[in-house]
Amino acid sequence: MTDYIRTEDFSSEDLKVYTQDSEVQLLRYYEPEPGIFIAESPKVIRRAMDAGYEPMSFLIEEGRENEETESIFQSCGEAPVYMANRETLLQLKGYTLTRGMLSAMRRRELPSVEEICGNARRIAVLENVVNPVNVGAIFRSAAALNMDAVLLTAGCSDPLYRRAARVSMGTVFQVPWTFFDGRTPWPEGGMELLRKLGFRTAAMALRDDSVSIDDPGLKAEEKLAVILGTEGDGLAGETIADCDYTVRIPMSHGVDSLNVAAASAVAFWELGR
């Protein structure tokens, strides 16, 4: 059985990752080595562990122990398990959304674009999507609707931020992903690399010269990168100009566009089949 460490005080060094450190501080925790992140809920934590991420510690609400949580704890060796009552845990911002369990986990070195795209046929590219909720929702759609990988530009929210991972339901640990780095700056270097890897590129944008998302030529492409832009402004003009296709989702009732997360689901469904 798990040896729980009961606490009512979050001021200790071991617990400040849950209570004090910002997402940026967690990201840089072991700089220059990869930092840490906080996973929320047993489902997300289990998916992270199944993907090879290492728990450093756990924090669980008293009364939430069950067979599922015990299985997680027993498979983690020496990682300490802290327990607190609900009144204490409600001091944590956003705690009511965690389903009673948190884990501080070690990040891993990100793979290269070449590594995750080597055997991919359909990928998503996110350009400066800054809202972690949108990033998480896009990952959930990517996992469900046949995307083989997700690439992110430097301006995107990190998929391992708490809200992104939670909204994704842990699919950020199932879909291969990475950021374009300084060696392949976006869009010039990134576009060139995608072409070298054999991908044709499809910009999701509202343009008069766009093709419809059900265009037969799009579906016939052997390897296709679906590129989605930032909230509000969409894709940069330079990015659109560099793409092989500009793709539009037909609208009705005077609606001009969809939220980027909703648009991603439509695009992945239509182009990932």
Coordinates of C-alpha atoms in Angstrom, one line a residue:
M1 CA 0.0 0.0 0.0
T2 CA 1.1 3.6 -0.6
D3 CA 2.7 5.5 2.2
Y4 CA 1.0 8.8 2.1
I5 CA 2.7 12.0 3.4
R6 CA -0.1 14.1 4.9
T7 CA 0.3 17.8 4.7
E8 CA -1.6 21.0 5.5
D9 CA 1.4 23.3 4.7
F10 CA 2.4 24.0 1.1
S11 CA 5.4 26.2 2.0
S12 CA 7.9 23.3 1.7
E13 CA 10.4 23.2 -1.2
D14 CA 9.0 19.9 -2.4
L15 CA 5.5 21.3 -2.8
K16 CA 6.1 24.7 -4.2
V17 CA 6.0 23.3 -7.8
Y18 CA 2.3 22.8 -7.2
T19 CA 1.6 26.1 -5.4
Q20 CA 4.1 28.8 -6.4
D21 CA 6.1 28.1 -9.5
S22 CA 4.8 29.6 -12.8
E23 CA 4.6 27.6 -16.0
V24 CA 7.8 29.4 -17.2
Q25 CA 9.6 28.6 -13.9
L26 CA 8.6 24.9 -14.2
L27 CA 9.8 24.9 -17.9
R28 CA 13.2 26.2 -16.8
Y29 CA 13.5 24.2 -13.6
Y30 CA 16.6 22.3 -14.6
E31 CA 17.8 24.7 -17.3
P32 CA 19.7 24.0 -19.6
E33 CA 18.2 20.5 -19.1
P34 CA 14.5 20.0 -19.8
G35 CA 12.3 21.2 -16.9
I36 CA 9.1 19.8 -15.3
F37 CA 5.4 20.1 -15.8
I38 CA 2.3 19.4 -13.8
A39 CA -0.1 16.7 -15.0
E40 CA -3.7 16.8 -13.7
S41 CA -6.1 13.9 -13.2
P42 CA -5.4 10.2 -13.1
K43 CA -6.2 9.7 -16.8
V44 CA -3.7 12.4 -17.9
I45 CA -1.1 11.2 -15.5
R46 CA -1.4 7.6 -16.7
R47 CA -1.2 8.6 -20.3
A48 CA 2.0 10.6 -19.5
M49 CA 3.5 7.6 -17.7
D50 CA 2.6 5.3 -20.6
A51 CA 4.4 7.7 -22.9
G52 CA 7.6 7.4 -20.7
Y53 CA 7.4 10.5 -18.6
E54 CA 8.8 10.2 -15.1
P55 CA 6.8 11.3 -12.1
M56 CA 8.8 13.2 -9.4
S57 CA 5.9 13.4 -6.9
F58 CA 2.2 13.3 -6.5
L59 CA -0.4 15.3 -4.7
I60 CA -3.8 13.7 -4.0
E61 CA -7.0 14.8 -2.2
E62 CA -7.9 12.7 0.8
G63 CA -10.7 10.3 -0.1
R64 CA -9.7 10.1 -3.8
E65 CA -7.7 7.0 -3.3
N66 CA -8.9 4.0 -5.4
E67 CA -7.6 1.1 -7.4
E68 CA -6.7 3.4 -10.3
T69 CA -4.6 5.8 -8.2
E70 CA -3.0 2.9 -6.3
S71 CA -1.9 1.3 -9.5
I72 CA -0.3 4.5 -10.6
F73 CA 1.5 5.0 -7.3
Q74 CA 2.8 1.4 -7.2
S75 CA 4.3 1.7 -10.6
C76 CA 6.3 4.7 -9.7
G77 CA 8.8 3.4 -7.2
E78 CA 10.1 6.0 -4.8
A79 CA 8.1 9.1 -6.0
P80 CA 6.6 10.6 -2.8
V81 CA 2.8 10.9 -2.6
Y82 CA 1.5 13.9 -0.7
M83 CA -2.1 13.9 0.6
A84 CA -4.2 16.9 1.8
N85 CA -7.8 17.4 2.6
R86 CA -10.1 19.2 0.2
E87 CA -10.2 22.4 2.3
T88 CA -6.5 22.7 2.1
L89 CA -6.3 21.9 -1.6
L90 CA -8.9 24.4 -2.5
Q91 CA -6.2 27.1 -1.8
L92 CA -4.6 26.0 -5.1
K93 CA -5.8 28.0 -8.1
G94 CA -7.8 25.9 -10.4
Y95 CA -7.8 22.9 -8.1
T96 CA -11.5 22.1 -8.7
L97 CA -10.6 21.1 -12.3
T98 CA -8.0 18.5 -11.4
R99 CA -10.2 15.5 -10.5
G100 CA -8.4 15.3 -7.2
M101 CA -4.8 14.4 -8.3
L102 CA -1.7 16.2 -9.5
S103 CA 1.8 15.0 -10.5
A104 CA 5.0 16.9 -11.0
M105 CA 6.8 15.1 -13.9
R106 CA 10.1 15.4 -15.7
R107 CA 10.1 16.8 -19.2
R108 CA 12.1 15.0 -21.9
E109 CA 14.3 16.3 -24.7
L110 CA 12.0 17.1 -27.7
P111 CA 12.5 15.1 -30.8
S112 CA 13.5 16.7 -34.1
V113 CA 11.0 17.5 -36.8
E114 CA 12.7 14.9 -39.0
E115 CA 12.2 12.2 -36.3
I116 CA 8.5 12.7 -35.8
C117 CA 7.7 13.2 -39.4
G118 CA 9.7 10.4 -40.9
N119 CA 6.8 8.0 -41.3
A120 CA 4.0 10.5 -41.1
R121 CA 1.4 11.0 -43.8
R122 CA -0.8 13.7 -42.3
I123 CA 0.6 16.4 -39.9
A124 CA -0.7 19.6 -38.3
V125 CA 1.4 22.7 -38.1
L126 CA 0.3 25.4 -35.5
E127 CA 1.5 28.9 -36.2
N128 CA 1.5 31.1 -33.0
V129 CA -1.6 29.5 -31.4
V130 CA -1.2 31.2 -28.0
N131 CA -4.2 29.9 -26.1
P132 CA -3.4 26.7 -24.2
V133 CA -7.1 25.7 -24.4
N134 CA -7.0 25.8 -28.1
V135 CA -3.7 23.9 -28.3
G136 CA -5.2 21.2 -26.1
A137 CA -8.3 21.0 -28.1
I138 CA -6.4 20.8 -31.3
F139 CA -4.3 17.9 -30.0
R140 CA -7.5 16.0 -29.0
S141 CA -8.8 16.4 -32.5
A142 CA -5.5 15.4 -34.0
A143 CA -5.5 12.2 -32.0
A144 CA -9.1 11.4 -32.8
L145 CA -9.0 12.3 -36.5
N146 CA -5.9 10.7 -38.0
M147 CA -3.1 13.3 -37.6
D148 CA 0.2 11.6 -37.3
A149 CA 2.1 14.4 -35.7
V150 CA 1.8 18.1 -34.6
L151 CA 4.5 20.8 -35.2
L152 CA 4.4 24.1 -33.4
T153 CA 6.1 27.4 -34.0
A154 CA 8.0 29.2 -31.2
G155 CA 5.0 31.5 -30.6
C156 CA 2.7 28.7 -29.6
S157 CA 1.6 27.8 -26.1
D158 CA 3.4 24.7 -24.8
P159 CA 1.4 21.5 -25.1
L160 CA 2.6 20.5 -21.6
Y161 CA 1.2 23.5 -19.8
R162 CA -1.4 22.4 -17.4
R163 CA -4.5 23.7 -19.2
A164 CA -3.3 22.4 -22.6
A165 CA -2.6 18.9 -21.3
R166 CA -5.9 18.8 -19.3
V167 CA -8.1 20.0 -22.2
S168 CA -6.3 17.5 -24.5
M169 CA -7.4 14.7 -22.1
G170 CA -3.8 13.5 -22.2
T171 CA -3.5 13.2 -26.0
V172 CA -0.5 15.5 -25.9
F173 CA 1.3 12.3 -24.7
Q174 CA -0.1 10.2 -27.5
V175 CA 0.4 12.3 -30.6
P176 CA 4.1 12.9 -31.5
W177 CA 5.0 16.7 -31.5
T178 CA 7.8 19.1 -31.4
F179 CA 8.7 22.8 -31.9
F180 CA 10.5 24.2 -34.8
D181 CA 13.8 25.3 -33.3
G182 CA 16.4 27.9 -34.2
R183 CA 17.9 25.8 -36.9
T184 CA 14.6 25.7 -38.8
P185 CA 13.0 29.1 -38.1
W186 CA 9.4 29.5 -39.2
P187 CA 8.3 30.0 -41.9
E188 CA 11.3 30.0 -44.2
G189 CA 13.3 27.1 -42.6
G190 CA 10.2 25.2 -41.6
M191 CA 8.6 25.3 -45.0
E192 CA 11.8 24.2 -46.7
L193 CA 12.2 21.3 -44.3
L194 CA 8.6 20.2 -44.9
R195 CA 9.2 20.1 -48.6
K196 CA 12.5 18.1 -48.1
L197 CA 10.4 15.6 -46.1
G198 CA 8.0 15.3 -49.0
F199 CA 5.0 17.3 -47.7
R200 CA 2.7 19.5 -49.6
T201 CA 1.4 22.3 -47.5
A202 CA -2.2 23.5 -47.0
A203 CA -2.9 26.8 -45.4
M204 CA -6.2 27.1 -43.7
A205 CA -7.2 30.7 -44.6
L206 CA -10.0 32.9 -45.8
R207 CA -8.9 33.9 -49.3
D208 CA -10.8 34.3 -52.5
D209 CA -8.3 32.0 -54.3
S210 CA -8.8 29.2 -51.8
V211 CA -9.9 25.7 -52.7
S212 CA -12.7 24.0 -50.9
I213 CA -11.7 21.6 -48.1
D214 CA -13.3 18.7 -50.0
D215 CA -11.1 19.4 -53.1
P216 CA -10.1 16.0 -54.6
G217 CA -6.5 17.2 -55.2
L218 CA -6.0 17.7 -51.5
K219 CA -7.2 14.3 -50.5
A220 CA -5.0 12.7 -53.2
E221 CA -1.8 14.2 -51.8
E222 CA 0.4 11.4 -50.4
K223 CA 1.8 13.6 -47.6
L224 CA 0.0 16.8 -46.4
A225 CA 0.8 19.4 -43.8
V226 CA -2.3 21.2 -42.6
I227 CA -1.3 24.7 -41.3
L228 CA -3.4 26.6 -38.8
G229 CA -2.9 30.2 -37.7
T230 CA -3.1 32.2 -34.5
E231 CA -6.4 33.2 -32.9
G232 CA -7.9 36.3 -34.5
D233 CA -5.4 37.2 -37.2
G234 CA -5.0 33.7 -38.6
L235 CA -1.9 32.8 -40.7
A236 CA 0.7 35.3 -41.7
G237 CA 0.6 36.4 -45.3
E238 CA 4.1 35.1 -45.9
T239 CA 3.1 31.7 -44.7
I240 CA 0.0 31.6 -47.0
A241 CA 2.1 32.7 -49.9
D242 CA 4.6 29.9 -49.4
C243 CA 2.0 27.1 -49.2
D244 CA 1.0 24.8 -52.0
Y245 CA -2.7 25.2 -51.3
T246 CA -4.9 27.8 -49.6
V247 CA -7.9 26.0 -48.1
R248 CA -11.3 27.3 -47.0
I249 CA -14.0 25.7 -45.0
P250 CA -17.4 26.7 -46.6
M251 CA -19.6 28.8 -44.2
S252 CA -23.3 29.5 -44.0
H253 CA -25.6 32.0 -42.2
G254 CA -23.1 34.8 -42.7
V255 CA -20.5 33.3 -40.4
D256 CA -17.0 34.2 -41.8
S257 CA -14.8 31.8 -39.8
L258 CA -14.5 29.2 -37.1
N259 CA -12.4 29.2 -33.9
V260 CA -9.0 27.6 -34.7
A261 CA -9.8 24.6 -32.6
A262 CA -13.1 24.0 -34.3
A263 CA -11.5 24.6 -37.7
S264 CA -8.8 22.0 -36.9
A265 CA -11.4 19.4 -36.2
V266 CA -13.2 20.0 -39.5
A267 CA -9.9 20.0 -41.4
F268 CA -8.5 16.9 -39.7
W269 CA -11.7 15.0 -40.4
E270 CA -11.9 15.9 -44.0
L271 CA -8.2 15.7 -44.9
G272 CA -7.1 12.9 -42.6
R273 CA -9.2 10.2 -44.1

